Amino acid sequence: MDINVRKRSQIQVIQLRGPLRLGLAVDELRQTLEDLTAGGDTRIVLNLAEVPMVDSSGIGLIVRYLASTKQRGGSVKLLQPSKFAIQTLRLVGVLNLFEIFDQEDVAVDSFV
Amino acid sequence: MDINVRKRSQIQVIQLRGPLRLGLAVDELRQTLEDLTAGGDTRIVLNLAEVPMVDSSGIGLIVRYLASTKQRGGSVKLLQPSKFAIQTLRLVGVLNLFEIFDQEDVAVDSFV
Amino acid sequence: MNDQRTGRDVDVLELLDLRIPAESAGVAEAADKVTETLTRLSVPEEKRLVIGLAVQEALANAVVHGCGNDPSKEVRCQVKTNPIGLVLIIVTDPGPGFTSELLPDPSQQESLQMDHGRGVYLIRQLMDEVQFVNGGNEIRMWKY
Amino acid sequence: MNDQRTGRDVDVLELLDLRIPAESAGVAEAADKVTETLTRLSVPEEKRLVIGLAVQEALANAVVHGCGNDPSKEVRCQVKTNPIGLVLIIVTDPGPGFTSELLPDPSQQESLQMDHGRGVYLIRQLMDEVQFVNGGNEIRMWKY
Ligand SMILES: Nc1ncnc2c1ncn2[C@@H]1O[C@H](COP(=O)(O)OP(=O)(O)O)[C@@H](O)[C@H]1O
Ligand SMILES: Nc1ncnc2c1ncn2[C@@H]1O[C@H](COP(=O)(O)OP(=O)(O)O)[C@@H](O)[C@H]1O
């Protein structure tokens, strides 16, 4: 999994490339989220444009950090999830927990 | 958890300080082991002298990397585990899977 | 392949019979192989994605719960099809199995924020028919 | 405290009654608090270590399996003792529970390399008496 992190006006934008699933991909994203939140960053945009699929361990991870960032006044917002990723989130009932955006600017600005 | 990694004649010596248990400690050690093995290092000495306790998730992690390093010709060997750590490993039946050492030199040399 | 739903016996084509070591890298690789095979057979993308994710989940459970991530253990993944395009996936592990009927429903309001427990539920949502056999260490799942 | 083993009713001292958010940091903190409390009561080191690890395992299960690591959920940890030094720990979670009798034995040769599944077994080895009540979402464990 390719993970790229940029900070834009106090918001961390994480760009992923590749399937988000059990193993290295989920482990690396967990570590990234752990590092960011440990450093006090709780406002996160997750760019899923190049993520063809998210499995249940990926969903569990995102949902977990959604909960913990929200408790600290932040959130995890999703940018451009694929049709199949949206379908998957809907099938397990968590789609409505997330704010979803088409444009990075709008996602970033939504935090202010 | 304090984690310190040194390389001694092709052997990675990982020194831990603090309880090895669910959460940050296990996550950080997992990441360290993942990074080392991904880089091709499969001969590992784990210094447990300053680890007062190891819980079942810590045991699971060590056992997992014992198995995967062994498959690649390496091993995870334990250095100076406390009496209680030894007792815990024995209670769950995995003590005999490990080579255990009192001296770092001897542990490192045992790989050749 | 005896299609339990319709009761017909149908001609079977064995597409894949993989044995993978019980580790997450093997899961991803095998799931990708299944998807590639379906691509070669011109299975439409949406159906491919759905089956690929179900295979990923079933293999992940077999590796994690069935084998405890012990790479010296092996998980088997069979893919079969028939002339009318039905796909049957069988994933088998050497573990203790489990009682799938006892699993809590992860889509309940109070479970929505849990970080696990969605795999079996997701498989049931994705596939058209799902059976656990041999006490739970073998899953058979059909996509029509 | 009704000591189920000896059938006596004994005087109870409530030492701790903690409620922690369901996340691993809370588990470590609470387990440390239990150990510190036992230290203040001059419980010998070995007994302290044993109880501390059992508490760590029970809380970890409550947080991970009982709450799915959802920090908006809460786990309760009670520590009681009596004049003769018996220690009773009660850990309660809001989850679905489980059937502890159905767990595979992690000390079997073929399970030794699994990366999980040792928590409940370890608790049973460490403590003198262990009961699961309310369908498994409450564990009561005694150290004499
Ligand atoms: N192949 C299997 N062998 C043993 N137990 C399994 C297997 N598959 C699933 N389970 C059990 O069912 C539970 C739910 O599985 P699942 O819905 O995939 O969620 P998760 O794997 O995230 O816990 C698991 O926690 C495990 O106890
Ligand atoms: N408080 C709990 N609530 C629900 N299920 C539990 C609880 N504690 C344990 N379990 C179940 O028992 C299984 C074995 O637990 P354990 O022996 O601690 O190993 P591990 O937690 O590593 O899987 C867990 O995988 C889970 O399915």
XYZ file of C-alpha atoms and ligand atoms in Angstrom:
566
model
C 0.000 0.000 0.000
C 1.209 3.445 -0.927
C 0.512 5.973 1.815
C 1.121 9.657 1.352
C 0.451 12.198 4.119
C 0.215 15.963 3.614
C -0.860 18.662 6.016
C -3.197 21.342 4.633
C -4.230 24.124 7.018
C -4.123 21.942 10.125
C -5.870 19.056 8.381
C -3.987 15.845 7.615
C -4.763 14.473 4.174
C -3.866 10.807 3.792
C -3.744 9.488 0.259
C -3.923 5.730 -0.186
C -3.191 3.654 -3.250
C -4.092 -0.020 -3.452
C -6.555 -2.355 -1.756
C -7.117 -1.564 1.915
C -7.193 -4.998 3.466
C -5.798 -7.319 6.129
C -2.028 -7.379 6.390
C 0.517 -4.770 5.400
C -2.018 -2.281 4.041
C -4.117 -2.148 7.187
C -1.033 -2.349 9.433
C 0.623 0.583 7.693
C -2.489 2.726 7.741
C -2.993 1.872 11.434
C 0.549 3.006 12.159
C 0.032 6.229 10.191
C -3.208 7.005 12.021
C -1.613 6.111 15.346
C 1.325 8.439 14.697
C -0.908 11.301 13.578
C -3.328 11.064 16.472
C -0.514 10.564 18.992
C 0.936 13.812 17.652
C -2.371 15.550 18.334
C -3.738 15.508 14.786
C -7.346 14.400 14.886
C -8.721 16.109 11.762
C -8.135 13.691 8.959
C -9.169 13.378 5.320
C -8.732 9.916 3.824
C -8.390 9.999 0.047
C -9.754 6.676 -1.235
C -9.824 7.554 -4.938
C -7.250 4.894 -5.760
C -8.488 2.236 -3.361
C -10.374 -0.410 -5.343
C -11.619 -2.285 -2.275
C -11.827 -2.026 1.490
C -12.253 -5.219 3.497
C -13.776 -5.628 6.952
C -10.455 -5.099 8.709
C -9.994 -1.841 6.794
C -13.507 -0.778 7.720
C -12.835 -1.677 11.354
C -9.702 0.449 11.352
C -11.356 3.519 9.826
C -14.366 3.241 12.091
C -12.103 2.930 15.112
C -10.225 6.107 14.295
C -13.463 7.865 13.404
C -14.637 7.146 16.953
C -11.397 8.121 18.659
C -10.820 11.313 16.649
C -14.428 12.401 17.199
C -13.962 11.989 20.929
C -11.170 14.527 20.647
C -13.027 17.037 18.510
C -11.789 15.775 15.139
C -13.041 13.336 12.541
C -12.039 11.045 9.691
C -13.692 12.164 6.448
C -13.658 10.208 3.218
C -12.626 11.617 -0.129
C -13.760 10.025 -3.412
C -14.433 6.468 -2.286
C -15.126 4.162 -5.249
C -18.631 2.934 -5.972
C -17.664 -0.475 -4.623
C -16.154 0.970 -1.431
C -19.368 2.901 -0.841
C -21.421 -0.219 -1.491
C -19.290 -2.164 0.995
C -19.634 0.489 3.698
C -23.375 0.524 3.100
C -23.681 -3.270 3.274
C -22.229 -3.351 6.794
C -24.258 -0.350 7.896
C -21.495 2.192 8.567
C -21.832 4.424 5.502
C -23.899 6.959 7.407
C -21.256 7.393 10.083
C -19.022 9.150 7.572
C -18.947 12.481 5.837
C -18.021 11.846 2.220
C -16.573 14.354 -0.223
C -15.856 14.627 -3.906
C -13.342 17.450 -3.672
C -10.350 17.738 -1.393
C -10.812 21.480 -0.873
C -14.348 21.024 0.301
C -13.348 18.165 2.592
C -10.548 20.229 4.147
C -12.700 23.331 4.511
C -15.493 21.351 6.145
C -13.354 21.099 9.267
C -13.479 24.816 10.035
C 7.255 1.223 25.322
C 10.883 2.053 24.705
C 12.270 0.144 21.735
C 15.911 0.232 20.783
C 17.283 -1.664 17.800
C 20.980 -2.344 17.186
C 22.604 -4.543 14.595
C 25.476 -6.757 15.781
C 27.211 -8.902 13.177
C 24.100 -9.414 11.045
C 21.901 -10.033 14.083
C 19.254 -7.492 15.107
C 19.125 -6.945 18.840
C 15.864 -5.381 20.005
C 15.866 -3.964 23.497
C 12.496 -3.371 25.101
C 11.645 -1.404 28.202
C 8.218 -1.563 29.830
C 5.319 -4.000 29.902
C 4.768 -5.793 26.594
C 1.006 -5.763 26.302
C -2.008 -4.891 24.168
C -1.961 -1.426 22.656
C 0.958 0.823 21.851
C 3.625 -1.542 23.169
C 2.548 -4.492 21.057
C 1.743 -2.255 18.071
C 5.179 -0.663 18.137
C 7.016 -3.939 18.509
C 4.920 -5.410 15.674
C 5.904 -2.500 13.454
C 9.570 -2.923 14.391
C 9.493 -6.645 13.645
C 7.586 -6.020 10.429
C 10.145 -3.460 9.279
C 13.103 -5.683 10.150
C 11.749 -8.795 8.482
C 10.548 -6.855 5.442
C 14.138 -5.618 5.134
C 15.336 -9.211 5.138
C 16.473 -9.404 8.777
C 15.199 -12.634 10.269
C 17.813 -13.256 12.973
C 16.552 -11.434 16.011
C 17.462 -11.253 19.688
C 14.772 -9.800 21.926
C 16.170 -8.333 25.127
C 13.432 -8.670 27.752
C 15.541 -7.742 30.799
C 13.472 -4.641 31.449
C 10.072 -6.087 30.563
C 8.180 -6.811 33.781
C 5.304 -8.610 32.079
C 4.224 -10.007 28.721
C 0.519 -10.473 28.082
C -1.149 -12.893 25.679
C -1.082 -10.408 22.801
C 2.658 -9.926 23.347
C 3.148 -13.686 23.410
C 1.088 -14.019 20.235
C 3.243 -11.435 18.503
C 6.557 -13.024 19.481
C 5.349 -16.494 18.591
C 4.139 -15.243 15.224
C 7.491 -13.776 14.323
C 9.270 -16.815 15.704
C 7.315 -18.885 13.182
C 7.809 -16.536 10.241
C 11.520 -15.912 10.842
C 12.154 -19.642 11.262
C 10.501 -20.286 7.924
C 13.122 -17.994 6.442
C 16.110 -19.497 8.199
C 16.172 -17.111 11.139
C 14.721 -17.069 14.629
C 13.613 -14.886 17.519
C 15.695 -15.634 20.608
C 14.983 -14.284 24.070
C 17.534 -12.525 26.240
C 17.112 -12.319 30.031
C 13.350 -12.688 30.363
C 12.195 -12.052 33.939
C 11.092 -14.901 36.161
C 7.484 -13.844 35.687
C 7.822 -13.650 31.897
C 9.248 -17.166 31.878
C 6.442 -18.367 34.127
C 3.869 -16.811 31.783
C 5.395 -18.404 28.691
C 5.448 -21.733 30.503
C 1.815 -21.439 31.612
C 0.600 -21.136 28.027
C 2.930 -23.882 26.831
C 5.209 -21.920 24.494
C 8.350 -21.663 26.648
C 9.946 -24.618 24.885
C 9.564 -23.028 21.470
C 12.207 -20.457 22.379
C 15.923 -20.417 22.867
C 16.630 -18.332 25.953
C 19.912 -16.646 26.846
C 21.484 -14.888 29.779
C 24.180 -13.071 27.831
C 23.803 -11.010 24.693
C 27.114 -12.224 23.256
C 26.092 -15.824 23.565
C 22.675 -15.119 22.060
C 24.215 -13.305 19.090
C 26.902 -15.964 18.570
C 24.306 -18.739 18.683
C 23.109 -17.657 15.248
C 26.343 -18.610 13.500
C -21.617 -29.172 -8.406
C -24.803 -29.860 -6.574
C -26.547 -26.515 -6.409
C -28.299 -26.771 -3.079
C -30.724 -24.022 -3.922
C -32.197 -25.344 -7.111
C -31.527 -29.012 -6.472
C -29.956 -29.502 -9.916
C -26.777 -31.376 -10.541
C -24.750 -29.324 -12.955
C -21.499 -29.731 -14.836
C -18.570 -28.416 -12.894
C -15.466 -26.674 -14.070
C -12.655 -26.538 -11.500
C -11.055 -23.157 -11.957
C -8.614 -23.017 -9.064
C -7.436 -25.139 -6.179
C -4.992 -23.126 -4.072
C -3.222 -24.015 -0.851
C -1.771 -21.035 0.917
C 0.331 -20.658 4.066
C -1.636 -19.044 6.882
C -0.426 -15.461 6.680
C -2.048 -12.271 5.515
C 0.219 -11.858 2.479
C -1.030 -15.214 1.238
C -4.615 -14.094 1.651
C -4.184 -11.027 -0.522
C -2.295 -12.989 -3.167
C -4.897 -15.737 -3.343
C -7.796 -13.293 -3.439
C -6.061 -11.509 -6.332
C -5.599 -14.821 -8.168
C -9.293 -15.552 -7.862
C -10.148 -12.128 -9.244
C -7.698 -12.525 -12.132
C -9.174 -15.880 -13.002
C -12.647 -14.368 -13.085
C -11.338 -11.556 -15.276
C -9.988 -14.079 -17.778
C -13.451 -15.637 -17.880
C -14.951 -12.225 -18.658
C -16.971 -12.135 -15.473
C -18.353 -8.582 -15.245
C -16.386 -6.217 -13.006
C -19.022 -5.771 -10.341
C -19.464 -9.487 -9.832
C -15.688 -9.897 -9.756
C -15.290 -7.258 -7.066
C -18.029 -8.817 -4.974
C -16.617 -12.330 -5.206
C -13.065 -11.068 -4.664
C -14.028 -9.338 -1.436
C -15.971 -12.355 -0.179
C -12.936 -14.563 -0.878
C -10.679 -12.072 0.897
C -12.932 -12.195 3.974
C -13.277 -15.969 4.000
C -9.531 -16.489 3.603
C -8.784 -13.882 6.257
C -11.016 -15.710 8.730
C -9.472 -19.053 7.834
C -5.961 -17.652 8.352
C -6.618 -15.568 11.464
C -9.214 -17.614 13.343
C -8.707 -21.026 11.787
C -4.892 -21.006 11.854
C -4.029 -18.260 14.332
C -1.719 -16.750 11.694
C 0.605 -19.703 12.004
C 2.314 -19.791 8.568
C 3.158 -23.471 8.936
C -0.568 -24.186 8.626
C -2.397 -24.245 5.328
C -5.676 -22.919 4.022
C -7.340 -24.276 0.904
C -9.314 -22.213 -1.568
C -11.271 -23.842 -4.388
C -13.100 -21.997 -7.126
C -15.593 -23.794 -9.321
C -18.011 -22.697 -11.955
C -20.528 -24.253 -14.331
C -21.691 -23.553 -17.884
C -24.325 -21.071 -16.779
C -21.769 -18.930 -14.934
C -22.538 -19.822 -11.347
C -19.431 -19.443 -9.151
C -18.806 -21.594 -6.098
C -16.000 -20.790 -3.650
C -14.897 -23.211 -0.939
C -12.436 -22.131 1.755
C -11.213 -24.720 4.241
C -8.984 -24.349 7.285
C -7.628 -26.875 9.807
C -9.013 -24.976 12.810
C -11.654 -25.581 15.455
C -14.522 -24.011 13.503
C -17.218 -21.871 15.144
C -20.963 -21.453 15.352
C -21.878 -18.850 12.769
C -25.441 -18.592 14.074
C -24.198 -17.184 17.388
C -22.423 -14.159 15.924
C -23.796 -10.767 16.956
C -25.214 -8.569 14.181
C -22.620 -5.850 13.446
C -25.177 -3.614 11.751
C -27.039 -2.989 15.015
C -26.769 0.619 16.146
C -24.736 -0.226 19.256
C -22.225 -2.281 17.255
C -21.572 0.169 14.447
C -18.362 1.504 15.935
C -16.777 -1.877 16.655
C -13.448 -2.444 14.933
C -14.101 -6.067 13.973
C -16.846 -8.639 13.625
C -18.056 -7.700 10.127
C -16.450 -10.395 7.992
C -19.053 -13.155 8.082
C -21.888 -10.647 7.902
C -20.303 -8.998 4.871
C -19.870 -12.366 3.130
C -23.563 -13.103 3.662
C -24.467 -9.716 2.182
C -22.168 -10.087 -0.817
C -22.881 -13.661 -1.863
C -26.151 -15.296 -2.892
C -25.817 -18.382 -0.738
C -23.461 -19.166 2.130
C -23.044 -22.396 4.069
C -20.723 -23.330 6.888
C -19.932 -27.018 6.972
C -17.764 -29.313 9.134
C -18.527 -27.314 12.257
C -17.478 -24.055 10.666
C -13.991 -24.635 9.324
C -15.258 -24.873 5.796
C -17.279 -22.161 4.113
C -19.078 -22.693 0.796
C -20.410 -19.688 -0.967
C -22.233 -19.229 -4.247
C -22.655 -16.285 -6.565
C -25.270 -16.821 -9.244
C -18.339 -11.548 49.214
C -19.818 -14.985 48.914
C -16.821 -17.222 48.410
C -18.245 -19.865 46.144
C -15.474 -22.282 46.952
C -15.770 -22.429 50.694
C -19.430 -21.450 50.934
C -18.697 -18.811 53.612
C -20.035 -15.309 53.558
C -17.131 -13.059 54.387
C -16.626 -9.387 55.073
C -15.872 -7.465 51.942
C -13.659 -4.493 51.370
C -14.271 -2.683 48.067
C -10.849 -1.606 46.882
C -11.591 -0.223 43.444
C -14.521 0.342 41.129
C -13.244 1.662 37.799
C -15.097 2.465 34.621
C -12.853 2.778 31.618
C -13.478 3.709 27.978
C -13.060 0.731 25.683
C -9.550 1.330 24.337
C -6.251 -0.365 24.959
C -4.689 2.622 26.730
C -7.471 2.405 29.299
C -6.759 -1.281 29.822
C -3.102 -0.712 30.649
C -3.925 2.191 32.949
C -6.583 0.271 34.851
C -4.399 -2.822 35.186
C -1.640 -0.608 36.594
C -4.076 0.936 39.077
C -5.065 -2.488 40.314
C -1.423 -3.440 40.772
C -0.660 -0.193 42.613
C -3.578 -0.752 44.935
C -2.326 -4.227 45.735
C 1.148 -2.802 46.361
C -0.274 -0.348 48.894
C -1.901 -3.294 50.647
C 1.486 -5.031 50.805
C 0.354 -7.905 48.655
C 3.534 -9.860 47.833
C 5.094 -9.110 44.450
C 4.448 -12.477 42.867
C 0.744 -12.429 43.703
C 0.543 -8.833 42.452
C 2.100 -9.727 39.121
C -0.225 -12.682 38.700
C -3.365 -10.708 39.497
C -2.172 -7.752 37.398
C -1.730 -9.929 34.334
C -5.086 -11.637 34.826
C -6.748 -8.210 35.075
C -4.920 -7.054 31.960
C -6.211 -10.092 30.045
C -9.778 -9.790 31.306
C -9.928 -6.075 30.529
C -8.370 -6.622 27.110
C -11.060 -9.178 26.257
C -13.796 -6.892 27.540
C -12.481 -3.989 25.443
C -11.644 -5.917 22.269
C -14.341 -8.589 22.132
C -16.987 -7.057 24.387
C -16.787 -3.525 23.005
C -15.025 -3.932 19.663
C -12.567 -1.210 20.731
C -15.335 1.384 20.568
C -14.122 4.033 23.050
C -17.648 5.336 23.549
C -18.395 2.067 25.333
C -17.419 1.366 28.915
C -15.901 -1.521 30.795
C -16.180 -1.904 34.545
C -13.489 -3.321 36.785
C -14.141 -4.029 40.457
C -11.555 -5.192 42.957
C -12.611 -6.562 46.316
C -10.812 -8.204 49.150
C -11.585 -9.570 52.578
C -9.765 -9.683 55.921
C -7.967 -12.906 55.093
C -6.460 -11.446 51.931
C -8.579 -13.129 49.285
C -8.806 -10.947 46.159
C -11.851 -10.927 43.888
C -11.791 -9.180 40.499
C -14.943 -8.576 38.474
C -14.726 -7.290 34.903
C -17.946 -6.468 33.060
C -18.538 -5.387 29.480
C -21.706 -4.479 27.549
C -21.044 -7.010 24.800
C -22.673 -10.211 23.550
C -20.680 -12.557 25.784
C -19.372 -15.929 24.612
C -19.270 -19.556 25.599
C -15.978 -20.069 27.385
C -16.370 -23.856 27.394
C -16.141 -23.942 23.590
C -12.701 -22.332 23.337
C -9.958 -24.508 21.862
C -7.013 -25.354 24.134
C -4.080 -23.124 23.047
C -1.524 -25.385 24.740
C -2.168 -28.237 22.303
C 0.835 -28.932 20.092
C -0.938 -27.849 16.890
C -2.027 -24.530 18.433
C 1.282 -23.460 19.937
C 2.185 -21.124 17.091
C -1.157 -19.298 16.946
C -0.915 -15.561 17.509
C -4.007 -15.278 19.703
C -6.439 -17.309 21.751
C -4.406 -17.539 24.976
C -6.115 -14.915 27.146
C -8.858 -16.927 28.806
C -6.601 -19.953 29.164
C -3.932 -17.802 30.812
C -6.453 -16.308 33.236
C -7.526 -19.808 34.266
C -3.890 -20.762 34.847
C -3.083 -17.622 36.817
C -6.102 -17.384 39.105
C -7.437 -19.860 41.650
C -11.056 -19.694 40.578
C -12.669 -18.225 37.454
C -16.348 -17.902 36.598
C -18.065 -16.424 33.577
C -21.520 -15.092 34.358
C -24.305 -13.364 32.401
C -23.547 -15.372 29.284
C -19.891 -14.431 29.339
C -19.793 -10.657 29.487
C -18.843 -10.720 33.140
C -15.833 -12.550 34.493
C -15.271 -13.127 38.210
C -11.914 -14.339 39.303
C -10.446 -15.121 42.694
C -6.918 -15.297 44.002
C -6.646 -16.833 47.444
N -12.715 -19.921 9.940
C -13.033 -19.643 11.214
N -12.620 -20.456 12.222
C -12.920 -20.181 13.515
N -13.642 -19.108 13.901
C -14.082 -18.259 12.965
C -13.820 -18.474 11.581
N -14.403 -17.469 10.887
C -14.999 -16.670 11.803
N -14.818 -17.136 13.052
C -15.340 -16.557 14.321
O -16.379 -15.680 14.005
C -16.089 -14.375 14.524
C -16.626 -13.316 13.591
O -15.913 -13.336 12.378
P -16.015 -12.082 11.438
O -17.442 -11.729 11.271
O -15.255 -12.377 10.208
O -15.326 -10.910 12.250
P -13.805 -10.759 12.742
O -13.001 -11.757 11.985
O -13.489 -9.356 12.419
O -13.859 -11.030 14.218
C -14.597 -14.349 14.686
O -14.198 -13.421 15.672
C -14.288 -15.766 15.074
O -14.531 -15.943 16.469
N -15.540 -10.418 27.057
C -15.720 -11.161 25.952
N -16.819 -10.941 25.158
C -17.020 -11.662 24.042
N -16.190 -12.636 23.606
C -15.086 -12.908 24.343
C -14.792 -12.199 25.543
N -13.655 -12.705 26.048
C -13.248 -13.666 25.194
N -14.113 -13.802 24.168
C -14.033 -14.778 23.049
O -13.141 -15.803 23.409
C -12.086 -15.907 22.452
C -10.800 -16.303 23.143
O -10.364 -15.259 23.977
P -8.863 -15.254 24.456
O -8.548 -16.614 24.991
O -8.681 -14.127 25.386
O -8.011 -15.065 23.151
P -7.973 -13.820 22.136
O -8.595 -12.663 22.840
O -6.517 -13.659 21.885
O -8.737 -14.279 20.925
C -12.032 -14.565 21.777
O -11.491 -14.656 20.474
C -13.488 -14.164 21.765
O -14.139 -14.788 20.660
